[in-house]
Coordinates of C-alpha atoms and ligand atoms in Angstrom, one line a residue:
X1 CA 59.7 128.7 100.0
X2 CA 61.7 125.6 98.8
X3 CA 60.1 122.3 99.6
X4 CA 61.6 118.9 100.2
X5 CA 61.0 115.8 98.1
X6 CA 59.9 112.7 100.0
X7 CA 63.4 111.2 100.5
X8 CA 66.9 111.4 99.2
X9 CA 69.1 108.5 98.0
X10 CA 72.7 108.0 99.1
X11 CA 74.1 109.5 95.9
X12 CA 72.3 112.7 96.7
X13 CA 74.2 113.2 99.9
X14 CA 77.3 115.3 99.2
X15 CA 77.8 117.7 102.1
X16 CA 77.9 116.4 105.7
X17 CA 78.0 118.8 108.7
X18 CA 79.4 117.7 112.1
X19 CA 78.7 119.7 115.2
X20 CA 81.3 119.1 117.9
X21 CA 85.0 118.9 117.0
X22 CA 86.1 116.9 120.0
X23 CA 87.2 113.2 120.0
X24 CA 83.8 111.9 118.7
X25 CA 82.9 114.8 116.3
X26 CA 86.5 115.0 115.0
X27 CA 86.6 111.3 114.5
X28 CA 83.3 111.3 112.6
X29 CA 84.4 114.3 110.5
X30 CA 87.6 112.3 109.6
X31 CA 85.5 109.2 108.7
X32 CA 83.1 111.3 106.5
X33 CA 85.8 113.1 104.7
X34 CA 87.7 109.9 104.1
X35 CA 84.6 108.5 102.5
X36 CA 84.6 111.4 100.1
X37 CA 82.0 113.7 101.7
X38 CA 82.6 117.5 101.9
X39 CA 82.5 118.2 105.6
X40 CA 81.6 121.3 107.5
X41 CA 83.0 121.1 111.0
X42 CA 81.6 123.3 113.8
X43 CA 82.1 123.7 117.5
X44 CA 81.3 126.4 120.1
X45 CA 83.7 128.7 118.2
X46 CA 85.7 128.9 114.9
X47 CA 88.9 128.5 116.9
X48 CA 87.7 125.2 118.5
X49 CA 86.6 123.9 115.1
X50 CA 90.0 124.8 113.6
X51 CA 91.7 123.0 116.5
X52 CA 89.6 120.0 115.9
X53 CA 90.6 120.0 112.2
X54 CA 94.3 120.3 113.2
X55 CA 93.9 117.2 115.4
X56 CA 92.4 115.3 112.5
X57 CA 95.3 116.3 110.2
X58 CA 97.8 115.3 112.9
X59 CA 96.1 111.9 113.1
X60 CA 96.1 111.5 109.2
X61 CA 99.8 112.6 109.2
X62 CA 100.7 109.7 111.6
X63 CA 99.0 107.3 109.1
X64 CA 101.2 108.8 106.3
X65 CA 104.3 108.4 108.4
X66 CA 103.4 104.7 109.1
X67 CA 103.1 104.2 105.3
X68 CA 99.4 103.4 105.6
X69 CA 98.1 106.5 103.7
X70 CA 99.5 108.3 100.7
X71 CA 100.4 112.0 101.3
X72 CA 98.2 113.3 98.5
X73 CA 95.2 111.3 99.8
X74 CA 95.8 112.8 103.2
X75 CA 95.8 116.3 101.6
X76 CA 92.6 115.6 99.7
X77 CA 90.9 114.4 102.9
X78 CA 92.1 117.5 104.8
X79 CA 90.9 119.8 102.1
X80 CA 87.4 118.3 102.2
X81 CA 87.1 119.4 105.9
X82 CA 86.1 123.0 106.4
X83 CA 86.0 124.5 109.9
X84 CA 83.0 126.8 110.2
X85 CA 82.2 129.5 112.7
X86 CA 78.7 128.5 113.7
X87 CA 75.6 126.5 112.9
X88 CA 74.5 128.9 110.1
X89 CA 77.4 127.4 108.1
X90 CA 75.4 124.1 107.9
X91 CA 73.0 125.8 105.4
X92 CA 74.3 123.8 102.4
X93 CA 74.5 120.4 104.2
X94 CA 72.5 117.4 103.2
X95 CA 73.1 115.7 106.5
X96 CA 74.3 117.1 109.9
X97 CA 75.6 114.7 112.6
X98 CA 75.5 116.3 116.0
X99 CA 78.2 115.2 118.4
X100 CA 78.0 117.7 121.3
X101 CA 78.3 117.1 125.0
X102 CA 76.0 114.5 126.4
X103 CA 73.4 116.9 127.9
X104 CA 69.7 116.8 127.0
X105 CA 69.0 120.5 127.4
X106 CA 72.0 121.4 125.3
X107 CA 71.1 118.9 122.6
X108 CA 67.5 120.1 122.4
X109 CA 68.7 123.7 122.0
X110 CA 71.2 122.7 119.3
X111 CA 68.7 120.6 117.5
X112 CA 66.3 123.6 117.2
X113 CA 69.1 125.8 115.9
X114 CA 70.3 123.2 113.4
X115 CA 66.8 122.6 112.2
X116 CA 66.4 126.3 111.5
X117 CA 69.7 126.5 109.7
X118 CA 69.1 123.4 107.5
X119 CA 67.5 123.4 104.1
X120 CA 64.2 121.6 103.6
X121 CA 64.9 117.9 102.9
X122 CA 68.2 117.7 104.8
X123 CA 68.7 115.1 107.5
X124 CA 69.6 115.5 111.1
X125 CA 71.5 112.7 113.0
X126 CA 72.8 112.6 116.6
X127 CA 75.7 110.7 118.0
X128 CA 74.1 110.7 121.4
X129 CA 75.0 107.6 123.5
X130 CA 71.8 107.5 125.5
X131 CA 69.5 110.5 125.1
X132 CA 66.0 109.8 123.6
X133 CA 66.1 110.4 119.8
X134 CA 62.3 110.7 119.8
X135 CA 62.5 113.6 122.2
X136 CA 65.2 115.3 120.0
X137 CA 63.2 114.7 116.9
X138 CA 60.1 116.3 118.4
X139 CA 62.1 119.5 118.9
X140 CA 62.5 119.9 115.1
X141 CA 60.2 120.6 112.2
X142 CA 61.5 117.5 110.4
X143 CA 61.1 114.6 112.9
X144 CA 60.7 112.0 110.1
X145 CA 64.3 112.9 109.0
X146 CA 65.9 112.7 112.5
X147 CA 67.8 109.6 113.5
X148 CA 70.5 108.3 115.9
X149 CA 73.9 107.5 114.4
X150 CA 75.9 106.2 117.3
X151 CA 79.6 105.9 116.4
X152 CA 82.0 104.1 118.7
X153 CA 85.2 105.7 120.1
X154 CA 87.6 106.1 118.3
X155 CA 85.3 106.5 115.2
X156 CA 88.1 106.0 112.6
X157 CA 89.0 102.6 114.0
X158 CA 85.7 101.1 115.3
X159 CA 83.7 99.3 112.7
X160 CA 80.2 99.8 114.2
X161 CA 77.5 102.4 113.8
X162 CA 74.5 101.7 115.9
X163 CA 71.5 103.3 114.2
X164 CA 68.6 104.3 116.4
X165 CA 65.2 105.2 115.0
X166 CA 63.0 107.7 116.7
X167 CA 59.4 106.8 116.9
X168 CA 58.9 109.4 114.1
X169 CA 61.8 108.2 111.8
X170 CA 60.6 106.9 108.4
X171 CA 61.8 103.7 106.8
X172 CA 63.3 105.9 104.0
X173 CA 65.4 107.8 106.5
X174 CA 66.6 104.6 108.1
X175 CA 67.5 103.1 104.7
X176 CA 69.4 106.3 103.6
X177 CA 71.4 106.6 106.9
X178 CA 72.3 102.9 106.7
X179 CA 73.6 103.4 103.2
X180 CA 75.6 106.5 104.2
X181 CA 77.1 104.6 107.2
X182 CA 78.1 101.8 104.9
X183 CA 79.6 104.2 102.5
X184 CA 81.7 105.4 105.5
X185 CA 83.0 101.9 105.8
X186 CA 80.9 100.9 108.8
X187 CA 78.8 97.9 109.7
X188 CA 75.3 98.9 111.0
X189 CA 73.2 97.4 113.8
X190 CA 69.9 98.9 114.7
X191 CA 68.4 99.5 118.0
X192 CA 65.0 100.8 119.2
X193 CA 65.0 104.1 121.0
X194 CA 65.4 102.8 124.5
X195 CA 67.8 104.2 127.2
X196 CA 71.4 103.4 126.3
X197 CA 70.2 101.7 123.1
X198 CA 72.0 98.3 122.9
X199 CA 75.8 98.9 123.1
X200 CA 75.8 101.1 126.2
X201 CA 73.1 99.1 128.0
X202 CA 75.7 96.3 127.9
X203 CA 78.8 98.3 128.4
X204 CA 78.0 100.8 131.1
X205 CA 77.2 98.2 133.9
X206 CA 80.5 96.5 133.1
X207 CA 82.5 99.8 133.4
X208 CA 80.6 100.7 136.6
X209 CA 81.2 97.3 138.1
X210 CA 85.0 97.7 137.5
X211 CA 84.8 101.0 139.3
X212 CA 82.8 99.5 142.2
X213 CA 85.5 96.8 142.5
X214 CA 88.2 99.5 142.6
X215 CA 86.2 101.5 145.2
X216 CA 85.9 98.5 147.4
X217 CA 89.6 97.7 147.2
X218 CA 89.1 94.3 145.5
X219 CA 92.0 95.0 143.2
X220 CA 94.2 97.7 141.8
X221 CA 93.4 99.5 138.5
X222 CA 96.1 97.3 136.8
X223 CA 94.6 94.1 138.3
X224 CA 91.2 95.0 137.0
X225 CA 92.3 96.0 133.5
X226 CA 94.8 93.2 133.1
X227 CA 92.0 90.8 134.2
X228 CA 89.7 92.0 131.4
X229 CA 92.5 92.1 128.8
X230 CA 94.2 88.8 129.4
X231 CA 91.3 87.0 131.0
X232 CA 88.5 88.1 128.6
X233 CA 90.5 89.1 125.6
X234 CA 89.3 92.7 125.6
X235 CA 91.5 95.1 123.8
X236 CA 91.4 97.5 126.7
X237 CA 90.5 97.1 130.4
X238 CA 87.2 98.7 131.6
X239 CA 89.0 101.5 133.6
X240 CA 91.3 102.4 130.6
X241 CA 88.2 102.3 128.4
X242 CA 86.2 104.5 130.7
X243 CA 89.2 107.0 130.6
X244 CA 89.1 106.9 126.8
X245 CA 85.4 107.5 126.6
X246 CA 85.5 110.3 129.2
X247 CA 84.3 109.7 132.8
X248 CA 81.8 112.6 132.4
X249 CA 80.3 110.8 129.5
X250 CA 80.2 107.5 131.3
X251 CA 78.5 109.2 134.3
X252 CA 76.0 111.0 132.1
X253 CA 75.0 107.7 130.4
X254 CA 74.8 105.9 133.7
X255 CA 72.5 108.5 135.1
X256 CA 70.2 108.2 132.0
X257 CA 70.1 104.4 132.3
X258 CA 69.4 104.6 136.1
X259 CA 66.7 107.2 135.8
X260 CA 64.9 105.9 132.7
X261 CA 65.1 102.2 133.4
X262 CA 64.6 102.6 137.1
X263 CA 66.8 99.7 138.1
X264 CA 69.5 100.2 140.8
X265 CA 71.9 98.0 138.9
X266 CA 72.6 101.0 136.7
X267 CA 73.6 103.4 139.6
X268 CA 76.9 105.1 139.2
X269 CA 79.7 104.4 141.8
X270 CA 80.6 107.3 144.2
X271 CA 84.2 107.0 143.0
X272 CA 83.1 107.8 139.4
X273 CA 81.0 110.7 140.6
X274 CA 83.9 112.1 142.7
X275 CA 86.4 111.8 139.8
X276 CA 84.0 113.8 137.6
X277 CA 83.4 116.3 140.3
X278 CA 87.2 116.8 140.5
X279 CA 87.4 117.4 136.7
X280 CA 89.4 114.2 136.3
X281 CA 87.4 113.2 133.3
X282 CA 89.9 110.7 131.8
X283 CA 92.4 110.8 129.1
X284 CA 91.2 114.1 127.5
X285 CA 91.7 115.8 131.0
X286 CA 95.1 114.2 131.6
X287 CA 93.7 112.3 134.5
X288 CA 91.0 109.8 135.4
X289 CA 91.6 106.3 136.8
X290 CA 95.1 106.8 135.4
X291 CA 97.4 109.8 134.8
X292 CA 98.3 110.7 131.2
X293 CA 101.1 112.8 129.6
X294 CA 100.4 115.5 127.0
X295 CA 100.5 112.8 124.2
X296 CA 97.7 110.8 126.0
X297 CA 100.1 108.1 127.0
X298 CA 99.4 106.5 130.4
X299 CA 102.1 107.4 133.0
X300 CA 100.6 106.2 136.4
X301 CA 97.5 105.0 138.2
Ligands
CAA1 N1 91.8 108.1 116.2 C1 92.1 107.5 115.1 N2 92.9 106.4 115.0 C2 93.3 105.8 116.2 C3 92.9 106.4 117.4 C4 92.2 107.6 117.4 N3 91.8 108.2 118.5 N4 93.5 105.6 118.4 C5 94.1 104.6 117.8 N5 94.0 104.7 116.4 C6 94.5 103.8 115.4 C7 96.0 103.8 115.4 O1 96.5 104.9 114.6 C8 96.3 102.5 114.9 O2 96.2 102.5 113.4 P1 97.0 101.5 112.5 O3 96.8 100.1 112.9 O4 96.5 101.8 111.1 O5 98.4 102.0 112.7 C9 95.2 101.6 115.4 O6 94.1 102.5 115.8 C10 95.6 100.8 116.6 O7 96.1 101.8 117.6 P2 97.3 101.5 118.5 O8 98.3 100.6 117.9 O9 97.8 102.8 119.0 O10 96.7 100.9 119.8 P3 95.8 99.6 120.0 O11 96.2 98.5 119.1 O12 95.9 99.4 121.5 O13 94.3 100.0 119.6 C11 92.2 100.9 120.2 C12 93.7 101.1 120.2 C13 91.7 100.8 118.8 C14 91.6 102.1 120.9 C15 92.0 99.5 121.0 O14 92.6 99.5 122.2 C16 90.5 99.2 121.2 O15 89.8 98.7 120.3 N6 90.0 99.6 122.4 C17 88.6 99.4 122.7 C18 87.8 100.6 122.2 C19 86.3 100.4 122.5 O16 85.8 99.5 123.1 N7 85.6 101.4 122.0 C20 84.1 101.5 122.2 C21 83.9 102.3 123.3 S1 82.1 102.4 123.7 C22 81.6 103.7 122.8 O17 82.3 104.4 122.1 C23 80.2 103.9 122.9 C24 79.8 105.0 123.8 O18 78.8 105.7 123.5 C25 80.5 105.3 125.1

């Protein structure tokens, strides 16, 4: 049986797997391929992975049309991304970044499967927004090589990667993943493995408070979002941002914060819960706090 050496250096990472070809996984695959990595992109089926790749190519094509990216560079980035049928296709990866739906049972199952498919010495990161990295690491045979790599939405635009160490993560793994993130053009902050880490612990109460204000009729969605944009200089208002993130994801993170920190200030508003129950999960569903057309442009509230 092949054995792993103690740790790899950034120059030894060549092939990056991404599990989840939706808005976060697709964005991460784009960032990794742009940084020069060979990317294996997987989702629940080959068809979904291929659709994810098509969305990335469409995004890169827009950049070419705007004159911000050369056509041959776009082609080279696209060629580096290979859609694969399933997790077994991660066998040659040096690092896999999991970006599946925010559900602990699902992620535990996927972590076990990826761990089995990966070669010894490969690294396993998760883009989870709130789930315990320590718990996910414990589900694998390589807990010292497991880490949180929390990209922000949309990953190609946002500069931060919040790195979260599991209790088991070694210093060498942390240093390697920091270097890989920097090679991807990102600035790194680090957080302990605590519910919501740092960014979502700050963000989610803000998004929920905007939703409580809407629920109570204090203002319209436009009043709330314009207040944050023009009054606080935020690029997007909290309701627009919640729609971009996905209301199902916002609710899932809220529930983890509320349960694990045990403070009622993290409880989710009934309005948010109802929108999710209706399937109105935000921009990706065509409807959330606002209604969107097929191109994702806001058409009404
Ligand atoms: N993928 C790739 N690129 C995208 C993109 C996407 N989904 N959306 C926008 N862009 C690019 C555009 O192509 C454009 O690029 P160029 O400047 O090179 O032409 C650039 O971003 C700006 O886009 P737009 O001009 O269309 O729109 P904008 O100026 O309003 O910016 C935005 C859009 C970048 C999303 C901006 O509104 C913004 O920064 N919003 C806040 C986003 C934010 O807070 N994200 C963090 C969410 S929290 C999180 O992710 C953590 C979690 O776990 C929940």
